[in-house]
PDB file of C-alpha atoms in Angstrom:
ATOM      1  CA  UNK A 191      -3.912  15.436  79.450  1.00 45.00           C
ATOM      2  CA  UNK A 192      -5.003  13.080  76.713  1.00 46.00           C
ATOM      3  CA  UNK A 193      -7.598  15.260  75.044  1.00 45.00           C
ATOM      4  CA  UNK A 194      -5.139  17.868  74.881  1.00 49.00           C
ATOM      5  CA  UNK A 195      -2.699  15.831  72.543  1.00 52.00           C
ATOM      6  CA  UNK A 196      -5.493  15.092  71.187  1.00 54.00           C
ATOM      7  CA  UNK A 197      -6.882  18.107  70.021  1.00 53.00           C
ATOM      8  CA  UNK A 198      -3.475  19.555  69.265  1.00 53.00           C
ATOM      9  CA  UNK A 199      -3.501  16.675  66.663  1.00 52.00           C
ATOM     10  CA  UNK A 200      -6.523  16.794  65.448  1.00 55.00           C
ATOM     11  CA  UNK A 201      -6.283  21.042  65.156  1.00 54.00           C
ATOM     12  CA  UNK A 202      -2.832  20.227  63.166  1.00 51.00           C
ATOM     13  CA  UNK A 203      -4.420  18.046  60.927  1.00 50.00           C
ATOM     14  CA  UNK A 204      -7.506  19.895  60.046  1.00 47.00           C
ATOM     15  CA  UNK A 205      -6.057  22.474  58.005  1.00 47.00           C
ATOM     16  CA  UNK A 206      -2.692  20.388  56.743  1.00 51.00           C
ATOM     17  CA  UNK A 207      -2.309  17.781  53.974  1.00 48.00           C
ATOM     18  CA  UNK A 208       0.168  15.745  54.886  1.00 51.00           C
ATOM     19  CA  UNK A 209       0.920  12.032  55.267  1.00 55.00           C
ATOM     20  CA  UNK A 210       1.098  10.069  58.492  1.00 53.00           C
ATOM     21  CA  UNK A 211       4.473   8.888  58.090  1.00 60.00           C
ATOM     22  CA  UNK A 212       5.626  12.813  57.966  1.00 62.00           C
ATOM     23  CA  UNK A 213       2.753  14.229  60.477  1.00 60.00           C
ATOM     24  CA  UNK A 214       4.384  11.658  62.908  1.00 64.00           C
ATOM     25  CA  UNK A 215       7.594  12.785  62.590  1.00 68.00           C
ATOM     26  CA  UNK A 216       6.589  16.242  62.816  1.00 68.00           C
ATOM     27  CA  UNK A 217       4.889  15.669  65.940  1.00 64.00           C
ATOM     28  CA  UNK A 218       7.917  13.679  67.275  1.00 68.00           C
ATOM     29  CA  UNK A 219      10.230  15.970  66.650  1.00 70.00           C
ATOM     30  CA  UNK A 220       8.361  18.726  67.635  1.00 69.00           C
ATOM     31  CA  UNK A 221       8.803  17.119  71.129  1.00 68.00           C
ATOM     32  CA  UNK A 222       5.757  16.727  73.586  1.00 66.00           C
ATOM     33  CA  UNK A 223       3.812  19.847  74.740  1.00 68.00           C
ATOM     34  CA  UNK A 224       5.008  22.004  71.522  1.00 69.00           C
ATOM     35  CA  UNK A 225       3.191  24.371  70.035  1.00 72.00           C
ATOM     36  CA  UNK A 226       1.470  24.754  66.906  1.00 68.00           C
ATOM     37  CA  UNK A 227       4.185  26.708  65.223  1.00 74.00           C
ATOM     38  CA  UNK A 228       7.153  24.625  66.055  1.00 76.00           C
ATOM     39  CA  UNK A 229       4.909  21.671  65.104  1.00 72.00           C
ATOM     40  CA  UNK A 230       4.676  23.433  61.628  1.00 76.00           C
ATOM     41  CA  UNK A 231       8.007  24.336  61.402  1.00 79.00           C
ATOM     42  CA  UNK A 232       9.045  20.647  61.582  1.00 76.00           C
ATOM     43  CA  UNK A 233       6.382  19.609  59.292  1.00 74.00           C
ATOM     44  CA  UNK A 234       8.015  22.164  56.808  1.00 78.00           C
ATOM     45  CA  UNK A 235      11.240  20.953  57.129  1.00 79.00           C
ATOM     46  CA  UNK A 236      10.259  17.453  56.299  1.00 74.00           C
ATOM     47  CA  UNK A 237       8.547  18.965  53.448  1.00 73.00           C
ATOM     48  CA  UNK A 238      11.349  20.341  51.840  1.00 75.00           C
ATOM     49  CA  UNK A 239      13.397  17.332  52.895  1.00 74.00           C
ATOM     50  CA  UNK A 240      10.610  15.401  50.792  1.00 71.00           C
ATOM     51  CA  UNK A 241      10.593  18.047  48.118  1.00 70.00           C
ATOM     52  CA  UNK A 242      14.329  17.598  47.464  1.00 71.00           C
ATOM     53  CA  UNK A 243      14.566  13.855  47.805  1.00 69.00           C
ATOM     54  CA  UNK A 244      11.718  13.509  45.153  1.00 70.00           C
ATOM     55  CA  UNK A 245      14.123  15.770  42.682  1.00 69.00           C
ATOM     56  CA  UNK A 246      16.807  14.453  43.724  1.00 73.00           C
ATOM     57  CA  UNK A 247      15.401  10.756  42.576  1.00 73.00           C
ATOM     58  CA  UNK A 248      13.695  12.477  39.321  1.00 78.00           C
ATOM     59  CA  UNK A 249      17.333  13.316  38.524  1.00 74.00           C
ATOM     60  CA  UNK A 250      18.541  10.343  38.847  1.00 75.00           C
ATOM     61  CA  UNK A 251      15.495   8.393  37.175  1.00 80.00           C
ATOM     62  CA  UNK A 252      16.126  10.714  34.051  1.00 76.00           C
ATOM     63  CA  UNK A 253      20.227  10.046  34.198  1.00 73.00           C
ATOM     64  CA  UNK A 254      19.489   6.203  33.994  1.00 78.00           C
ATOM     65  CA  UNK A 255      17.256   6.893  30.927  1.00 79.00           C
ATOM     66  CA  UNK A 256      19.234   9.383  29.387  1.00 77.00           C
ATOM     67  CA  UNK A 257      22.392   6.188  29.860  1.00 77.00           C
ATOM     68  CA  UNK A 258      20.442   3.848  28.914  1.00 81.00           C
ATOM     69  CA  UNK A 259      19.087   5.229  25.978  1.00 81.00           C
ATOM     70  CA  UNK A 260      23.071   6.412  25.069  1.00 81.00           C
ATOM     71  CA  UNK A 261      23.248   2.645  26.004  1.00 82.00           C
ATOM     72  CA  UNK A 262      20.990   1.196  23.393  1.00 87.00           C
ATOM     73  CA  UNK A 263      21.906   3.375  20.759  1.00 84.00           C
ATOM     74  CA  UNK A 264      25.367   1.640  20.676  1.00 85.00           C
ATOM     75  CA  UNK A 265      27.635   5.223  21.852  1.00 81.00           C
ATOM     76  CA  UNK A 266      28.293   3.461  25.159  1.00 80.00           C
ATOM     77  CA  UNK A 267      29.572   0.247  26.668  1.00 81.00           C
ATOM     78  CA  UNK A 268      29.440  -1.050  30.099  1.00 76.00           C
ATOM     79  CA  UNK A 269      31.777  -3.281  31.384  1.00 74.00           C
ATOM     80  CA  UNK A 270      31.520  -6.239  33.533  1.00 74.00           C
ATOM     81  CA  UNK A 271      32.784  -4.305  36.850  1.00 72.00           C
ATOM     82  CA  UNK A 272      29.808  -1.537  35.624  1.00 69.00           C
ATOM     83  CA  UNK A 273      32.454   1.077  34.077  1.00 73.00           C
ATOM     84  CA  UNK A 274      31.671   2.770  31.073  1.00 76.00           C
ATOM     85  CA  UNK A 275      33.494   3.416  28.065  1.00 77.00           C
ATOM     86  CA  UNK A 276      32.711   5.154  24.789  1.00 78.00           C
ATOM     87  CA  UNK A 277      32.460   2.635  22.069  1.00 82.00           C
ATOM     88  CA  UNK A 278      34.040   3.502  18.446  1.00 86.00           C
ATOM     89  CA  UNK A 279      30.352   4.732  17.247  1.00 86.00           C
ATOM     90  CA  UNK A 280      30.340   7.502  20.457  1.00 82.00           C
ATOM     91  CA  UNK A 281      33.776   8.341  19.997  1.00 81.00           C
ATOM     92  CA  UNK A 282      32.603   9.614  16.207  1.00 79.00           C
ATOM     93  CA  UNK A 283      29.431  10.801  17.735  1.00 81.00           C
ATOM     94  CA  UNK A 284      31.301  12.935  19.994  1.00 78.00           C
ATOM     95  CA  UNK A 285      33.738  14.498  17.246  1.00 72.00           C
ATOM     96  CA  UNK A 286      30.823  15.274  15.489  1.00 71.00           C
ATOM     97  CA  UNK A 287      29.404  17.508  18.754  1.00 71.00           C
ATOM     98  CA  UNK A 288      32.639  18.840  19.276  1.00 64.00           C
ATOM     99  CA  UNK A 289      33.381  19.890  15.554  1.00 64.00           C
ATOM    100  CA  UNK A 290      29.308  21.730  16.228  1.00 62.00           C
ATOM    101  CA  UNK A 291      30.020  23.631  19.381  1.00 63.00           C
ATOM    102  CA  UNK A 292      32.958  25.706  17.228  1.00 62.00           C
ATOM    103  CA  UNK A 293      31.593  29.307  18.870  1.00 60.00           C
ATOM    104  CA  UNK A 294      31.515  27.557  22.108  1.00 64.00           C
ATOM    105  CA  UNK A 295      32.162  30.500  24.402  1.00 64.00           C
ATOM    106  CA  UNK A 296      33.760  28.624  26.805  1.00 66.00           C
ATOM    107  CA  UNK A 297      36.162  27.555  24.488  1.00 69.00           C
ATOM    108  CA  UNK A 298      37.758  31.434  24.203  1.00 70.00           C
ATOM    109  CA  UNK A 299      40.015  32.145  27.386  1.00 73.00           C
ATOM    110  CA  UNK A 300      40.430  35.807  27.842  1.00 76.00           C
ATOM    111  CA  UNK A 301      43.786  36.915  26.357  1.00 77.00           C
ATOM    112  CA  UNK A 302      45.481  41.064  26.530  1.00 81.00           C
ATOM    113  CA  UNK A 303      47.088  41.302  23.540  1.00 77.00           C
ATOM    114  CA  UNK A 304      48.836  44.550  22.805  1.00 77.00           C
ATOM    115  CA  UNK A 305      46.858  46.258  19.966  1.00 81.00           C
ATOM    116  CA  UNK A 306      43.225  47.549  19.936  1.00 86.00           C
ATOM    117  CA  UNK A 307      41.026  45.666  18.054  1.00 89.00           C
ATOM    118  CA  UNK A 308      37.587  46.565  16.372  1.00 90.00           C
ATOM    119  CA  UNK A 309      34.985  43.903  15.474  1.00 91.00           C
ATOM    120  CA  UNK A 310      32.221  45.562  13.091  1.00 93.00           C
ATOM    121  CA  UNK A 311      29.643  42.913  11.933  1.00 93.00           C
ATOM    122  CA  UNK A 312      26.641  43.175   9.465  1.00 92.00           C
ATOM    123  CA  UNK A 313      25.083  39.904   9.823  1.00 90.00           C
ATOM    124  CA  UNK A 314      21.700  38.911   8.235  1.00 90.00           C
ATOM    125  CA  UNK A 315      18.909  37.920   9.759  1.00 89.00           C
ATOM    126  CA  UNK A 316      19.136  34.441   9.081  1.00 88.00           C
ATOM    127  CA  UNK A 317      22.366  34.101  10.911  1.00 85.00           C
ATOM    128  CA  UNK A 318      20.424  35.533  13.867  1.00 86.00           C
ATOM    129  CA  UNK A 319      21.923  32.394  16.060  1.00 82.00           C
ATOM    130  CA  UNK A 320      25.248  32.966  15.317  1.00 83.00           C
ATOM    131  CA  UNK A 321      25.043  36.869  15.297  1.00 87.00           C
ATOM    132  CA  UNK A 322      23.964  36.207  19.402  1.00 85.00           C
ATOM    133  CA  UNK A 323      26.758  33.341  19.453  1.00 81.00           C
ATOM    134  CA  UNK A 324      29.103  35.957  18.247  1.00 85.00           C
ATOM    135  CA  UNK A 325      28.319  38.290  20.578  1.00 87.00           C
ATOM    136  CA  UNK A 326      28.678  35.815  23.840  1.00 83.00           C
ATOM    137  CA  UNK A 327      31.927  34.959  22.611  1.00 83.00           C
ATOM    138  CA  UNK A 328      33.225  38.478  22.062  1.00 87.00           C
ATOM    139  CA  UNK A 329      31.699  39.714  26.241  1.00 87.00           C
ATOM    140  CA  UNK A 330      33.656  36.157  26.842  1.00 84.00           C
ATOM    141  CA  UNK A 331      36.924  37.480  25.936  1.00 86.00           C
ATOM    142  CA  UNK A 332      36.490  41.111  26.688  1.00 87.00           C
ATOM    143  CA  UNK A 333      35.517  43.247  24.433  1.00 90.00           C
ATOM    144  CA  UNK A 334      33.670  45.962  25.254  1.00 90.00           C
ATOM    145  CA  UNK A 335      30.651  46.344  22.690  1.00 92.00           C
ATOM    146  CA  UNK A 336      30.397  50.647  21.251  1.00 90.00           C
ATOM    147  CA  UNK A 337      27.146  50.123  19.148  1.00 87.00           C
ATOM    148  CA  UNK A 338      25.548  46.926  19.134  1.00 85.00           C
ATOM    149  CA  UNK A 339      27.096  45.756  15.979  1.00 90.00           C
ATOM    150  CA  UNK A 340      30.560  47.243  16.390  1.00 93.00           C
ATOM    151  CA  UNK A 341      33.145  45.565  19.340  1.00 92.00           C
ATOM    152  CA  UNK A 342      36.777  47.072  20.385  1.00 90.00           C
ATOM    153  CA  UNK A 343      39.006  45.943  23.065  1.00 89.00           C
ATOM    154  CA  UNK A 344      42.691  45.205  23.457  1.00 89.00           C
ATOM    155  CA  UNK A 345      42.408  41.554  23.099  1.00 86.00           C
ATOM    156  CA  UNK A 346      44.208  38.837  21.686  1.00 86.00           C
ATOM    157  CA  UNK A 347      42.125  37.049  19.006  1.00 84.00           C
ATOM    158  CA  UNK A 348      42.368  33.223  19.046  1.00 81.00           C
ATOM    159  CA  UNK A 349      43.178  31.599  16.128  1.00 77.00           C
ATOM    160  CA  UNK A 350      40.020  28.925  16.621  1.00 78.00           C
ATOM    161  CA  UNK A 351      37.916  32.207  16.341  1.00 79.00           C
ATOM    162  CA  UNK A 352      38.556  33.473  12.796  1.00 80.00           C
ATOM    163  CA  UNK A 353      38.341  29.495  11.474  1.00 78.00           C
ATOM    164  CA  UNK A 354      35.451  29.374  13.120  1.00 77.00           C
ATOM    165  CA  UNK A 355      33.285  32.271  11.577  1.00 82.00           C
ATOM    166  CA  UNK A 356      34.555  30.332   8.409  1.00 82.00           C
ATOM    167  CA  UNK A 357      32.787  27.050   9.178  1.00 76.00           C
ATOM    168  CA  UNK A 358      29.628  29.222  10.071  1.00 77.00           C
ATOM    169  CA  UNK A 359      30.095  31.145   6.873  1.00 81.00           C
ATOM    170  CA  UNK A 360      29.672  34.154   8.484  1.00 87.00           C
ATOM    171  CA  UNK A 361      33.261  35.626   7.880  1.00 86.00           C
ATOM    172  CA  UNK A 362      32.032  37.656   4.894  1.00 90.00           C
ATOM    173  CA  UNK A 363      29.555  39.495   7.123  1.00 92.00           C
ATOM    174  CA  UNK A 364      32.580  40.547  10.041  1.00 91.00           C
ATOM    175  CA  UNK A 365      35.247  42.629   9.567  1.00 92.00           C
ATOM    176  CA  UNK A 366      38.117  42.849  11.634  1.00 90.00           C
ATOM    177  CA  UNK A 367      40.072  45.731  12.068  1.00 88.00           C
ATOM    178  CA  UNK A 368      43.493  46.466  13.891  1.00 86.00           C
ATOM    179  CA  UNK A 369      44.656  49.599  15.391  1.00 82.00           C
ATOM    180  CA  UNK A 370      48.536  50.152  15.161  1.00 75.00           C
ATOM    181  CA  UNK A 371      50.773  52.550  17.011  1.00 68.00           C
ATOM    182  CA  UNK A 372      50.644  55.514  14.770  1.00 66.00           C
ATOM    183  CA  UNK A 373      46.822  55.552  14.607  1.00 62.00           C
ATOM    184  CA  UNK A 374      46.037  53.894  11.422  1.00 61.00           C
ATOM    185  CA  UNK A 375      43.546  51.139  11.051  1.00 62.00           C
ATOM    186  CA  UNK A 376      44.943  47.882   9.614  1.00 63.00           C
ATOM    187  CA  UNK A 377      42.072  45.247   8.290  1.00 65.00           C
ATOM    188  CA  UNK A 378      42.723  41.324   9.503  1.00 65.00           C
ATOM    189  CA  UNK A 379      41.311  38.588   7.162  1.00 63.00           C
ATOM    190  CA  UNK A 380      38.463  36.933   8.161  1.00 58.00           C
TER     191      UNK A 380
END
């Protein structure tokens, strides 16, 4: 009976990498008198177990940087019970990301409105980021692209949207066009 544990341990081993900590659990698990393949399929299951506890810590390791580089650089405080709070410097800091993140596309909530509208853009390439921005934004709230510089849908434009091609300077390159009820197209300042 012995040398048959034996060389069931031994054969697992041969061909495996593994650690003793996780072979023996494996082999415990497995229960005594298992075969190779439920032996295997507990040693995979640690495995992954191992797998995702070692990302799960990497996450965490790079959160604690990540705060306590935030931490150092003066945008956070901690408190004596360990809460955090912005401090007046990350308060600015974070104006400053939000005033950035203007074409946001998850800023635009999807909104009928009750006349078509047709976006037809001509942007250069150097505005190739906010051409793609622009075009996130307008799937976001539903337009329905024709050509792939030309947009219609009945949609309710947000008011953030046309200040915001401003502040990316792109307005001159978008044009904005309204249908109305008798068929005629109406242009919308940009």
């Amino acid at each position: 009976m012995r040398g048959k544990i034996t060389y069931k341990i031994l054969d697992f081993i041969e061909d495996r990498s593994m650690d003793s900590i996780n072979f023996a659990k494996a082999f415990l698990n497995a229960g005594y008198g298992a075969t190779f393949g439920k032996m295997e399929y507990e040693r995979d299951i640690l495995n992954r177990k191992s797998e995702i506890y070692k990302i799960s810590r990497e996450n965490k390791r790079r959160l604690q940087v990540y705060l306590s580089r935030l931490k150092s650089d003066g945008l956070i405080l901690e408190s004596s019970k360990n809460k955090m709070k912005l401090s007046i410097k990350g308060k600015k800091k974070l104006n400053i990301l939000r005033q950035n993140r203007v074409l946001d596309k998850n800023l635009y909530k999807k909104e009928q409105g009750g006349r078509a509208i047709i976006i037809s853009y001509d942007i250069p390439t150097p505005f190739n980021r906010e051409r793609d921005i622009l075009r996130g934004i307008l799937k976001a709230l539903g337009f329905t692209m024709i050509h792939k510089s030309v947009w219609a849908g009945k949609v309710k434009l947000p008011s953030d949207f046309i200040s915001a091609l401003g502040q990316l300077k792109i307005n001159d390159f978008v044009e904005i066009m309204e249908i109305t009820k008798n068929g005629s197209i109406k242009s919308i300042p940009a």
